[in-house]
RNA sequence: GCCGAGGUAGCUCAGUCUGGUUAGAGCGCCUGACUGUGGAUCAGGAGGUCGGCGGUUCGAGCCCGCCUCUCGGUACCA
């Protein structure tokens, strides 16, 4: 009869329970460690920005449809940020006292009102790394190296960072005689090469086609010689970055402005080679376009070789025009953003993270009312010795119930202090994992109870030290 | 946005074609057997506006219409 509210979330939003959250915090801490090792400094900006700040940029124009609007009592035009790069551009324009180059990292939620998909949510976390105020290619090199080091530190298994540049794509436009107003559309189609193959790319560049669900995909109406030149461009592939450079020089010989663009990607490749980032980690791949209206120089993205279906987990590029929107002054910038949620989903899919569901290392059982203050004191004794400990606070006093709780929370150790132990000046420690293994072989309940797997009595004296040794031994 | 398939217990689903008393199963959850030992087993229990609104009918989880959400594909993706 009561009008209960149905507990629910709007589409594309989700809760993160302890198991997810612990894995995620490990990821964030690991990423932060790499970024700080590179000497980048943290900033934070509000989730809410003025709508014109968000939509003013080239990125914002594309983004308008997917910005979440926000209302305030003053009825101002506000929205939730959809990335961390636009707010960074605002910060650079607003806080003129910041030293340049300004090298910052930021980890925060962003929101996009898109259709949700696998590993793709309406609220998600980005972890960005950017250098603002330098045209140096070393800055771009650092970002790429940082991507490699981050993915290595996260133990993602195989990965490949691929890069190209907007300048190379511009040279393609000249080479294939494509008009600048078609550039964005052409880049968007090229970006699909990996996914759909050249035949479909060709159709979409020319006449369009109907996909198998009956949806009409419009063509761009390019001519045969244009498509042929694009085909030759895309044919420039090689395992070694230097081979790609060589082939590209040949293809673009005589194309106006191409020489300098090829030199630029070659210099980045050279820096990377000398730092030990070989062709196995970083590839020069001309098919990546990233469909990004605001990138002006190198663009980069990373995939996991063991989970390519999760798409790009880390991407970025140089955007020399973005701050101009606020300052009227050209401020060069380059950076990358890691999709924490998508990468977490991929790592969970690969079984490389997870399992841990609590921060507690020891659950202290609360069995005998007359010993309650003693076990409470014991719990704090462990905490003060730096061991994460939890006292059972549920209402049932029986051991079975409390061990069941221990099992379900995933805590590695249980500590029993009842009247038996008290009388003898000991406590009982129980390694829960040992029981999990044992339970598979035991059939009769009596045997199970009597086996008391992983259990031992230890002296009450020096307990913290004993527990620390035991935790190290069982690897928790 | 477009095409298709779905929505029944916390989860996975049966029942819908052929409308008929209190709507089912497995898993999970709670309680107990087992009063100081997790698992297994057995017994019992809680849990449902059958996605929503309207229509047809004596009667709708089932038939009809609209809406909504989810899933798959596709498009988009800063």
Coordinates of C-alpha atoms (C1' of nucleotides) in Angstrom, one line a residue:
Chain A
X1 CA 0.0 0.0 0.0
X2 CA 2.9 2.3 0.7
X3 CA 4.0 4.2 -2.4
X4 CA 7.5 2.8 -2.6
X5 CA 9.9 4.3 -5.0
X6 CA 11.4 1.8 -7.4
X7 CA 15.1 1.7 -7.0
X8 CA 16.6 2.3 -10.4
X9 CA 19.1 4.2 -12.5
X10 CA 18.6 6.2 -15.7
X11 CA 20.0 4.4 -18.8
X12 CA 23.8 4.4 -19.3
X13 CA 24.5 5.0 -15.6
X14 CA 25.7 2.3 -13.1
X15 CA 26.9 1.7 -9.6
X16 CA 30.3 0.4 -8.9
X17 CA 30.3 -2.2 -6.1
X18 CA 33.4 -2.9 -4.0
X19 CA 34.9 -5.5 -6.4
X20 CA 34.8 -3.0 -9.3
X21 CA 35.8 -0.1 -7.3
X22 CA 38.9 -1.8 -5.8
X23 CA 40.0 -2.8 -9.3
X24 CA 39.4 0.7 -10.5
X25 CA 41.2 2.4 -7.7
X26 CA 44.2 0.2 -8.3
X27 CA 44.1 1.3 -12.0
X28 CA 43.8 5.0 -11.1
X29 CA 46.6 4.8 -8.6
X30 CA 48.8 3.0 -11.1
X31 CA 48.1 5.6 -13.9
X32 CA 48.7 8.4 -11.5
X33 CA 52.1 6.9 -10.6
X34 CA 53.2 6.9 -14.2
X35 CA 52.0 10.5 -14.9
X36 CA 53.7 11.8 -11.7
X37 CA 56.9 10.0 -12.7
X38 CA 56.7 12.1 -15.9
X39 CA 56.4 15.2 -13.7
X40 CA 52.8 16.2 -14.5
X41 CA 50.8 18.0 -11.9
X42 CA 47.1 17.5 -10.9
X43 CA 44.2 19.9 -11.3
X44 CA 40.5 19.6 -10.8
X45 CA 37.7 21.5 -12.5
X46 CA 33.9 21.6 -11.8
X47 CA 31.7 19.0 -13.5
X48 CA 29.4 21.9 -14.5
X49 CA 30.5 24.5 -17.1
X50 CA 28.7 27.2 -19.0
X51 CA 27.1 25.8 -22.1
X52 CA 28.9 28.2 -24.4
X53 CA 32.3 27.2 -22.9
X54 CA 31.4 23.6 -23.8
X55 CA 30.0 24.2 -27.2
X56 CA 32.3 26.9 -28.4
X57 CA 35.0 24.6 -29.6
X58 CA 35.1 22.6 -32.7
X59 CA 34.7 19.5 -30.5
X60 CA 31.7 21.1 -28.8
X61 CA 29.9 21.8 -32.0
X62 CA 29.9 18.1 -32.7
X63 CA 29.1 17.4 -29.1
X64 CA 26.0 19.6 -28.7
X65 CA 23.6 16.7 -29.2
X66 CA 25.1 14.7 -26.4
X67 CA 25.6 17.3 -23.7
X68 CA 23.6 16.9 -20.5
X69 CA 22.0 20.2 -19.6
X70 CA 22.0 21.4 -16.0
X71 CA 19.7 23.9 -14.4
X72 CA 20.5 26.3 -11.5
X73 CA 18.4 28.8 -9.6
X74 CA 19.7 31.7 -11.7
X75 CA 18.5 29.9 -14.8
X76 CA 21.9 30.1 -16.5
X77 CA 22.8 28.0 -19.6
X78 CA 24.9 25.2 -18.1
X79 CA 25.9 21.7 -19.0
X80 CA 28.0 18.7 -17.7
X81 CA 31.5 18.5 -19.2
X82 CA 31.8 15.9 -21.9
X83 CA 35.6 15.7 -21.8
X84 CA 38.5 17.2 -19.8
X85 CA 40.3 18.9 -22.6
X86 CA 37.8 21.8 -23.1
X87 CA 37.8 22.6 -19.4
X88 CA 41.6 22.6 -19.6
X89 CA 41.5 25.1 -22.4
X90 CA 39.3 27.3 -20.3
X91 CA 41.6 27.0 -17.3
X92 CA 44.6 28.0 -19.5
X93 CA 42.8 31.1 -20.7
X94 CA 41.4 32.0 -17.3
X95 CA 44.5 31.4 -15.1
X96 CA 47.1 33.4 -16.9
X97 CA 49.6 33.1 -14.1
X98 CA 50.2 29.4 -14.8
X99 CA 53.7 28.7 -16.1
X100 CA 54.0 27.5 -19.6
X101 CA 54.5 24.9 -20.7
X102 CA 51.9 23.7 -18.3
X103 CA 51.8 20.0 -17.8
X104 CA 48.8 18.6 -16.0
X105 CA 46.9 15.4 -15.3
X106 CA 43.3 15.1 -14.3
X107 CA 41.1 12.2 -13.5
X108 CA 37.4 12.8 -13.4
X109 CA 33.9 11.8 -14.5
X110 CA 32.6 13.2 -17.8
X111 CA 29.1 12.8 -19.3
X112 CA 27.7 12.2 -22.7
X113 CA 24.1 11.5 -23.6
X114 CA 24.9 8.9 -26.2
X115 CA 23.4 5.5 -26.7
X116 CA 25.1 3.2 -24.2
X117 CA 27.1 0.3 -25.5
X118 CA 29.5 -2.4 -24.3
X119 CA 32.0 -0.7 -22.1
X120 CA 30.4 2.6 -23.0
X121 CA 28.4 4.6 -20.4
X122 CA 26.8 8.0 -20.1
X123 CA 28.9 8.8 -17.1
X124 CA 32.4 7.6 -17.4
X125 CA 35.9 8.5 -16.2
X126 CA 38.7 9.9 -18.2
X127 CA 42.3 10.2 -17.0
X128 CA 44.0 12.9 -19.1
X129 CA 47.6 13.9 -19.6
X130 CA 48.4 17.1 -21.4
X131 CA 51.2 19.6 -22.2
X132 CA 50.0 23.1 -23.0
X133 CA 52.2 25.8 -24.4
X134 CA 54.8 23.9 -26.4
X135 CA 55.2 23.1 -30.0
X136 CA 58.0 20.7 -29.3
X137 CA 57.6 17.3 -30.9
X138 CA 59.2 16.0 -27.7
X139 CA 56.0 16.8 -25.9
X140 CA 54.1 14.5 -28.4
X141 CA 56.8 11.9 -28.0
X142 CA 56.4 12.1 -24.2
X143 CA 52.6 11.5 -24.5
X144 CA 53.1 8.4 -26.6
X145 CA 55.8 7.1 -24.3
X146 CA 53.5 7.8 -21.4
X147 CA 50.8 5.8 -23.0
X148 CA 53.1 2.9 -23.4
X149 CA 54.4 3.1 -19.9
X150 CA 50.9 3.4 -18.5
X151 CA 49.6 0.3 -20.3
X152 CA 52.7 -1.6 -19.3
X153 CA 52.2 -0.6 -15.6
X154 CA 48.6 -1.7 -15.8
X155 CA 49.7 -5.2 -17.0
X156 CA 47.2 -5.2 -19.8
X157 CA 49.1 -7.8 -21.8
X158 CA 49.7 -7.0 -25.4
X159 CA 49.0 -3.5 -26.7
X160 CA 49.8 -1.3 -29.7
X161 CA 49.9 2.4 -29.8
X162 CA 49.4 3.7 -33.3
X163 CA 49.9 7.2 -34.5
X164 CA 49.7 9.3 -37.5
X165 CA 49.1 13.0 -38.0
X166 CA 46.6 15.5 -39.2
X167 CA 49.3 16.9 -41.4
X168 CA 49.8 13.6 -43.2
X169 CA 46.0 13.4 -43.8
X170 CA 46.1 17.0 -45.1
X171 CA 48.8 15.9 -47.5
X172 CA 46.5 13.1 -48.6
X173 CA 43.7 15.6 -49.3
X174 CA 46.1 17.5 -51.6
X175 CA 47.4 14.3 -53.2
X176 CA 43.9 12.9 -53.9
X177 CA 42.5 16.3 -54.8
X178 CA 39.8 16.2 -52.1
X179 CA 38.2 19.5 -51.2
X180 CA 38.7 20.7 -47.6
X181 CA 35.0 20.8 -46.8
X182 CA 34.9 17.0 -47.4
X183 CA 37.9 16.4 -45.1
X184 CA 36.0 15.5 -42.0
X185 CA 33.7 13.1 -43.8
X186 CA 36.6 11.4 -45.6
X187 CA 38.6 11.0 -42.4
X188 CA 35.6 9.5 -40.6
X189 CA 35.2 6.9 -43.3
X190 CA 39.0 6.1 -43.3
X191 CA 38.8 5.5 -39.6
X192 CA 36.5 2.6 -40.2
X193 CA 39.0 0.7 -42.3
X194 CA 40.0 -1.8 -39.6
X195 CA 36.5 -2.5 -38.8
X196 CA 34.8 -2.9 -42.2
X197 CA 37.6 -3.5 -44.7
X198 CA 38.5 -1.5 -47.8
X199 CA 35.7 -2.7 -50.0
X200 CA 33.0 -1.0 -47.8
X201 CA 35.2 2.0 -47.3
X202 CA 35.4 2.3 -51.0
X203 CA 31.6 2.1 -51.4
X204 CA 31.1 4.7 -48.7
X205 CA 33.6 7.0 -50.4
X206 CA 31.7 6.7 -53.7
X207 CA 28.2 5.5 -54.1
X208 CA 27.2 4.4 -50.6
X209 CA 25.5 1.1 -49.9
X210 CA 22.8 -0.6 -47.9
X211 CA 24.0 -2.6 -44.9
X212 CA 22.4 -5.9 -44.0
X213 CA 20.0 -4.4 -41.6
X214 CA 18.6 -2.4 -44.5
X215 CA 20.0 0.9 -43.3
X216 CA 21.2 3.2 -46.1
X217 CA 24.7 4.5 -45.8
X218 CA 25.2 7.5 -48.0
X219 CA 28.2 7.8 -50.2
X220 CA 30.6 10.7 -50.4
X221 CA 30.6 10.8 -54.2
X222 CA 34.3 10.7 -54.8
X223 CA 35.7 9.9 -58.2
X224 CA 37.6 6.8 -59.3
X225 CA 41.0 8.4 -59.4
X226 CA 40.5 9.9 -56.0
X227 CA 39.6 6.5 -54.5
X228 CA 42.5 5.0 -56.2
X229 CA 44.9 7.5 -54.6
X230 CA 43.3 6.9 -51.2
X231 CA 43.7 3.2 -51.8
X232 CA 47.4 3.7 -52.5
X233 CA 47.7 5.8 -49.4
X234 CA 46.1 3.2 -47.3
X235 CA 48.4 0.6 -48.9
X236 CA 51.3 2.2 -47.1
X237 CA 51.6 -0.2 -44.3
X238 CA 54.6 -1.8 -42.7
X239 CA 55.6 -3.3 -39.4
X240 CA 58.6 -0.9 -39.0
X241 CA 57.9 2.8 -38.6
X242 CA 60.9 3.7 -40.7
X243 CA 59.6 1.6 -43.6
X244 CA 56.3 3.5 -43.5
X245 CA 58.2 6.8 -43.7
X246 CA 60.2 5.6 -46.7
X247 CA 57.1 4.5 -48.6
X248 CA 55.3 7.7 -47.7
X249 CA 58.1 9.8 -49.0
X250 CA 57.8 8.0 -52.3
X251 CA 54.0 8.2 -52.5
X252 CA 53.9 11.9 -51.7
X253 CA 57.0 13.0 -53.7
X254 CA 56.0 16.3 -55.3
X255 CA 52.9 16.8 -53.2
X256 CA 53.0 20.3 -51.8
X257 CA 53.7 20.6 -48.1
X258 CA 54.0 16.8 -47.7
X259 CA 57.7 16.7 -47.1
X260 CA 57.6 18.6 -43.8
X261 CA 54.7 16.5 -42.5
X262 CA 56.5 13.3 -43.2
X263 CA 59.6 14.7 -41.5
X264 CA 57.6 15.5 -38.4
X265 CA 56.2 11.9 -37.9
X266 CA 59.7 10.6 -38.6
X267 CA 61.3 12.8 -35.9
X268 CA 58.8 11.5 -33.4
X269 CA 59.5 7.9 -34.5
X270 CA 63.3 8.6 -34.1
X271 CA 62.9 9.9 -30.5
X272 CA 60.8 6.8 -29.7
X273 CA 63.4 4.4 -31.2
X274 CA 66.2 6.0 -29.2
X275 CA 64.1 5.7 -26.0
X276 CA 63.5 2.0 -26.6
X277 CA 59.9 2.2 -27.8
X278 CA 60.2 -0.2 -30.7
X279 CA 57.9 -1.2 -33.5
X280 CA 56.3 -3.8 -31.3
X281 CA 54.9 -1.0 -29.0
X282 CA 54.3 1.9 -31.3
X283 CA 53.3 1.8 -35.0
X284 CA 53.0 4.5 -37.6
X285 CA 49.6 3.7 -39.0
X286 CA 48.1 6.0 -41.6
X287 CA 44.6 4.7 -41.3
X288 CA 43.9 6.3 -37.9
X289 CA 42.0 9.4 -38.4
X290 CA 40.1 9.6 -35.1
X291 CA 37.4 11.7 -36.8
X292 CA 38.4 14.5 -34.5
X293 CA 37.7 18.0 -35.8
X294 CA 40.1 19.7 -33.5
X295 CA 43.3 17.8 -33.9
X296 CA 46.0 19.8 -35.7
X297 CA 49.1 17.6 -35.5
X298 CA 50.0 14.1 -34.4
X299 CA 47.1 11.9 -33.4
X300 CA 47.5 8.7 -31.4
X301 CA 45.4 5.8 -30.0
X302 CA 46.0 2.5 -28.3
X303 CA 44.3 -0.9 -28.6
X304 CA 44.7 -4.1 -26.6
X305 CA 45.8 -6.9 -28.8
X306 CA 44.0 -9.4 -26.6
X307 CA 40.8 -7.5 -26.6
X308 CA 40.5 -5.5 -29.8
X309 CA 36.7 -5.5 -29.6
X310 CA 36.9 -2.9 -26.8
X311 CA 38.2 -0.5 -29.3
X312 CA 40.4 2.4 -28.5
X313 CA 41.2 2.5 -24.8
X314 CA 43.6 5.4 -24.9
X315 CA 43.7 8.2 -27.4
X316 CA 44.7 11.8 -28.1
X317 CA 46.6 14.2 -30.2
X318 CA 47.8 17.7 -30.7
X319 CA 45.3 20.5 -30.7
X320 CA 46.9 23.8 -31.3
X321 CA 43.7 25.7 -31.9
X322 CA 41.6 24.9 -28.8
X323 CA 42.7 27.6 -26.4
X324 CA 42.4 30.2 -29.1
X325 CA 38.6 30.1 -28.7
X326 CA 39.0 31.7 -25.2
X327 CA 42.1 33.8 -25.7
X328 CA 42.2 34.8 -29.3
X329 CA 45.8 33.6 -29.1
X330 CA 47.2 30.4 -30.5
X331 CA 48.3 28.2 -27.7
X332 CA 49.8 24.8 -28.8
X333 CA 48.8 21.8 -26.8
X334 CA 49.1 18.0 -27.0
X335 CA 47.7 15.2 -24.8
X336 CA 45.9 11.9 -24.4
X337 CA 43.1 10.5 -22.5
X338 CA 42.6 7.0 -21.1
X339 CA 39.1 5.6 -20.9
X340 CA 39.2 4.2 -17.4
X341 CA 35.8 2.4 -17.6
X342 CA 36.4 0.9 -21.0
X343 CA 39.8 -0.3 -20.0
X344 CA 38.5 -1.7 -16.7
X345 CA 35.8 -3.6 -18.7
X346 CA 38.4 -5.0 -21.0
X347 CA 40.7 -6.0 -18.1
X348 CA 37.8 -7.7 -16.3
X349 CA 36.9 -9.4 -19.6
X350 CA 40.5 -10.7 -19.8
X351 CA 40.4 -11.7 -16.1
X352 CA 43.4 -9.5 -15.3
X353 CA 41.8 -7.7 -12.4
X354 CA 39.2 -8.3 -9.8
X355 CA 38.6 -10.9 -7.1
X356 CA 39.2 -8.6 -4.3
X357 CA 36.0 -7.4 -2.6
X358 CA 37.1 -5.9 0.7
X359 CA 40.0 -3.8 2.1
X360 CA 39.8 -5.8 5.3
X361 CA 42.6 -8.2 6.0
X362 CA 41.3 -9.7 9.2
X363 CA 37.7 -10.3 10.4
X364 CA 37.6 -10.5 14.2
X365 CA 34.7 -12.8 15.2
X366 CA 32.4 -11.6 18.0
X367 CA 31.3 -14.8 19.8
X368 CA 31.0 -14.3 23.5
X369 CA 29.1 -11.2 24.9
X370 CA 31.4 -11.2 27.9
X371 CA 34.5 -10.8 25.7
X372 CA 33.0 -8.1 23.5
X373 CA 35.1 -5.3 24.8
X374 CA 38.2 -7.5 24.5
X375 CA 37.6 -8.3 20.8
X376 CA 36.9 -4.7 20.1
X377 CA 40.2 -3.7 21.8
X378 CA 41.9 -6.4 19.8
X379 CA 40.5 -5.1 16.5
X380 CA 41.9 -1.6 17.3
X381 CA 45.2 -3.1 18.4
X382 CA 45.5 -4.6 14.9
X383 CA 44.4 -1.4 13.2
X384 CA 47.0 0.7 15.2
X385 CA 49.6 -1.8 14.0
X386 CA 48.7 -1.0 10.4
X387 CA 46.6 -4.1 9.7
X388 CA 43.2 -3.5 8.2
X389 CA 40.7 -5.2 10.6
X390 CA 37.0 -5.5 10.9
X391 CA 34.9 -6.6 13.9
X392 CA 31.8 -8.7 13.1
X393 CA 28.9 -6.5 14.0
X394 CA 25.9 -8.6 12.7
X395 CA 23.4 -9.9 15.1
X396 CA 24.0 -13.6 15.0
X397 CA 26.7 -14.8 17.4
X398 CA 27.2 -18.3 16.1
X399 CA 30.5 -19.0 14.5
X400 CA 29.0 -20.5 11.3
X401 CA 27.2 -17.4 10.5
X402 CA 30.2 -15.2 11.1
X403 CA 32.5 -17.4 9.0
X404 CA 29.9 -17.4 6.3
X405 CA 30.1 -13.6 6.3
X406 CA 33.9 -13.8 6.2
X407 CA 33.7 -16.1 3.2
X408 CA 31.3 -13.8 1.4
X409 CA 33.2 -10.6 1.9
X410 CA 36.4 -12.3 0.7
X411 CA 38.5 -11.3 3.7
X412 CA 41.6 -13.5 3.8
X413 CA 41.8 -14.2 7.6
X414 CA 39.4 -14.8 10.4
X415 CA 40.3 -14.4 14.0
X416 CA 38.5 -16.3 16.8
X417 CA 38.7 -15.3 20.4
X418 CA 36.2 -17.2 22.6
X419 CA 36.4 -18.4 26.2
X420 CA 38.5 -21.4 25.2
X421 CA 41.2 -19.2 23.7
X422 CA 40.9 -16.6 26.4
X423 CA 41.6 -19.2 29.1
X424 CA 44.8 -20.3 27.3
X425 CA 46.1 -16.9 26.3
X426 CA 45.8 -17.7 22.5
X427 CA 43.7 -16.8 19.6
X428 CA 42.6 -18.9 16.6
X429 CA 43.6 -17.7 13.1
X430 CA 41.8 -19.2 10.1
X431 CA 43.0 -18.9 6.5
X432 CA 39.8 -18.7 4.6
X433 CA 41.3 -19.5 1.2
X434 CA 42.7 -22.9 2.5
X435 CA 39.1 -23.9 3.4
X436 CA 37.9 -22.9 -0.1
X437 CA 40.3 -25.4 -1.6
X438 CA 39.6 -28.1 1.0
X439 CA 35.8 -27.9 0.6
X440 CA 36.0 -29.3 -2.8
X441 CA 37.3 -32.7 -1.5
X442 CA 35.3 -33.1 1.7
X443 CA 31.9 -34.7 1.4
X444 CA 30.6 -35.5 4.9
X445 CA 29.7 -32.6 7.0
X446 CA 31.4 -34.1 10.1
X447 CA 34.7 -34.4 8.2
X448 CA 34.3 -30.8 7.0
X449 CA 33.8 -29.5 10.5
X450 CA 36.6 -31.5 12.0
X451 CA 39.1 -30.7 9.3
X452 CA 39.2 -27.0 10.3
X453 CA 41.3 -26.2 7.3
X454 CA 43.9 -23.5 7.4
X455 CA 43.4 -23.1 11.2
X456 CA 46.0 -22.6 13.8
X457 CA 46.3 -21.3 17.4
X458 CA 48.8 -18.6 18.0
X459 CA 49.8 -16.8 21.2
X460 CA 47.9 -13.7 22.1
X461 CA 51.2 -11.9 22.6
X462 CA 52.8 -10.4 19.6
X463 CA 49.7 -11.0 17.5
X464 CA 50.1 -8.2 15.0
X465 CA 53.5 -9.5 14.0
X466 CA 52.2 -13.0 13.6
X467 CA 49.3 -11.9 11.5
X468 CA 51.6 -9.8 9.3
X469 CA 53.8 -12.8 8.6
X470 CA 50.8 -15.0 7.9
X471 CA 49.3 -12.4 5.5
X472 CA 52.7 -12.3 3.6
X473 CA 52.8 -16.1 3.5
X474 CA 49.3 -16.4 2.0
X475 CA 50.0 -13.6 -0.4
X476 CA 47.1 -11.3 0.5
Chain B
rG1 C1' 18.6 7.9 -36.0
rC2 C1' 17.5 3.2 -38.9
rC3 C1' 16.4 -2.5 -39.0
rG4 C1' 15.3 -6.8 -36.1
rA5 C1' 14.3 -9.5 -31.5
rG6 C1' 12.6 -9.2 -26.7
rG7 C1' 10.5 -7.4 -21.4
rU8 C1' 7.1 -12.9 -16.4
rA9 C1' 10.8 -13.5 -8.8
rG10 C1' 17.4 -10.6 -7.1
rC11 C1' 19.5 -13.7 -11.8
rU12 C1' 18.5 -17.2 -16.1
rC13 C1' 14.1 -18.6 -18.2
rA14 C1' 9.2 -21.8 -19.0
rG15 C1' 4.0 -20.6 -19.7
rU16 C1' 1.8 -16.7 -24.9
rC17 C1' 0.5 -20.1 -30.8
rU18 C1' -5.0 -23.0 -28.9
rG19 C1' -7.6 -16.6 -23.2
rG20 C1' -10.3 -20.0 -17.9
rU21 C1' -10.0 -21.0 -10.3
rU22 C1' -4.7 -18.9 -5.5
rA23 C1' 1.3 -17.6 -12.2
rG24 C1' 5.9 -21.9 -12.3
rA25 C1' 11.2 -24.0 -12.4
rG26 C1' 16.5 -23.8 -11.5
rC27 C1' 20.0 -20.7 -9.3
rG28 C1' 20.5 -17.0 -5.4
rC29 C1' 18.6 -15.1 -0.6
rC30 C1' 16.6 -16.1 4.7
rU31 C1' 15.7 -19.8 8.8
rG32 C1' 16.7 -24.6 10.8
rA33 C1' 18.9 -29.7 11.1
rC34 C1' 24.5 -28.5 12.9
rU35 C1' 23.5 -24.8 20.7
rG36 C1' 32.2 -23.0 18.5
rU37 C1' 33.5 -23.7 12.2
rG38 C1' 32.5 -21.5 5.6
rG39 C1' 31.4 -26.0 1.5
rA40 C1' 27.9 -30.2 0.3
rU41 C1' 23.0 -32.3 1.6
rC42 C1' 18.0 -32.1 3.4
rA43 C1' 13.5 -29.4 5.2
rG44 C1' 10.9 -24.9 5.5
rG45 C1' 10.3 -19.6 4.2
rA46 C1' 10.4 -14.7 2.0
rG47 C1' 10.2 -12.5 -2.7
rG48 C1' 5.8 -10.9 -8.6
rU49 C1' 1.3 -4.1 -9.9
rC50 C1' 3.6 -10.9 -15.7
rG51 C1' 7.3 -3.2 -18.6
rG52 C1' 3.2 1.0 -18.9
rC53 C1' -1.6 2.8 -20.7
rG54 C1' -5.9 1.9 -23.4
rG55 C1' -9.1 -1.7 -26.2
rU56 C1' -11.7 -6.6 -27.3
rU57 C1' -14.0 -10.3 -23.9
rC58 C1' -18.3 -12.9 -18.9
rG59 C1' -13.0 -13.4 -18.1
rA60 C1' -6.3 -11.1 -20.5
rG61 C1' 0.6 -12.9 -18.5
rC62 C1' -1.7 -14.8 -23.3
rC63 C1' -5.5 -11.4 -28.5
rC64 C1' -5.4 -5.9 -30.7
rG65 C1' -3.3 -0.6 -30.6
rC66 C1' 0.0 3.1 -28.8
rC67 C1' 4.0 4.2 -25.6
rU68 C1' 8.4 2.8 -23.0
rC69 C1' 12.8 0.2 -21.8
rU70 C1' 16.4 -3.7 -22.9
rC71 C1' 19.3 -6.7 -26.3
rG72 C1' 21.6 -7.6 -31.3
rG73 C1' 23.1 -5.2 -35.9
rU74 C1' 24.0 -0.4 -38.1
rA75 C1' 25.0 4.9 -37.9
rC76 C1' 27.4 8.4 -34.6
rC77 C1' 31.4 8.7 -31.1
rA78 C1' 35.2 15.0 -28.8

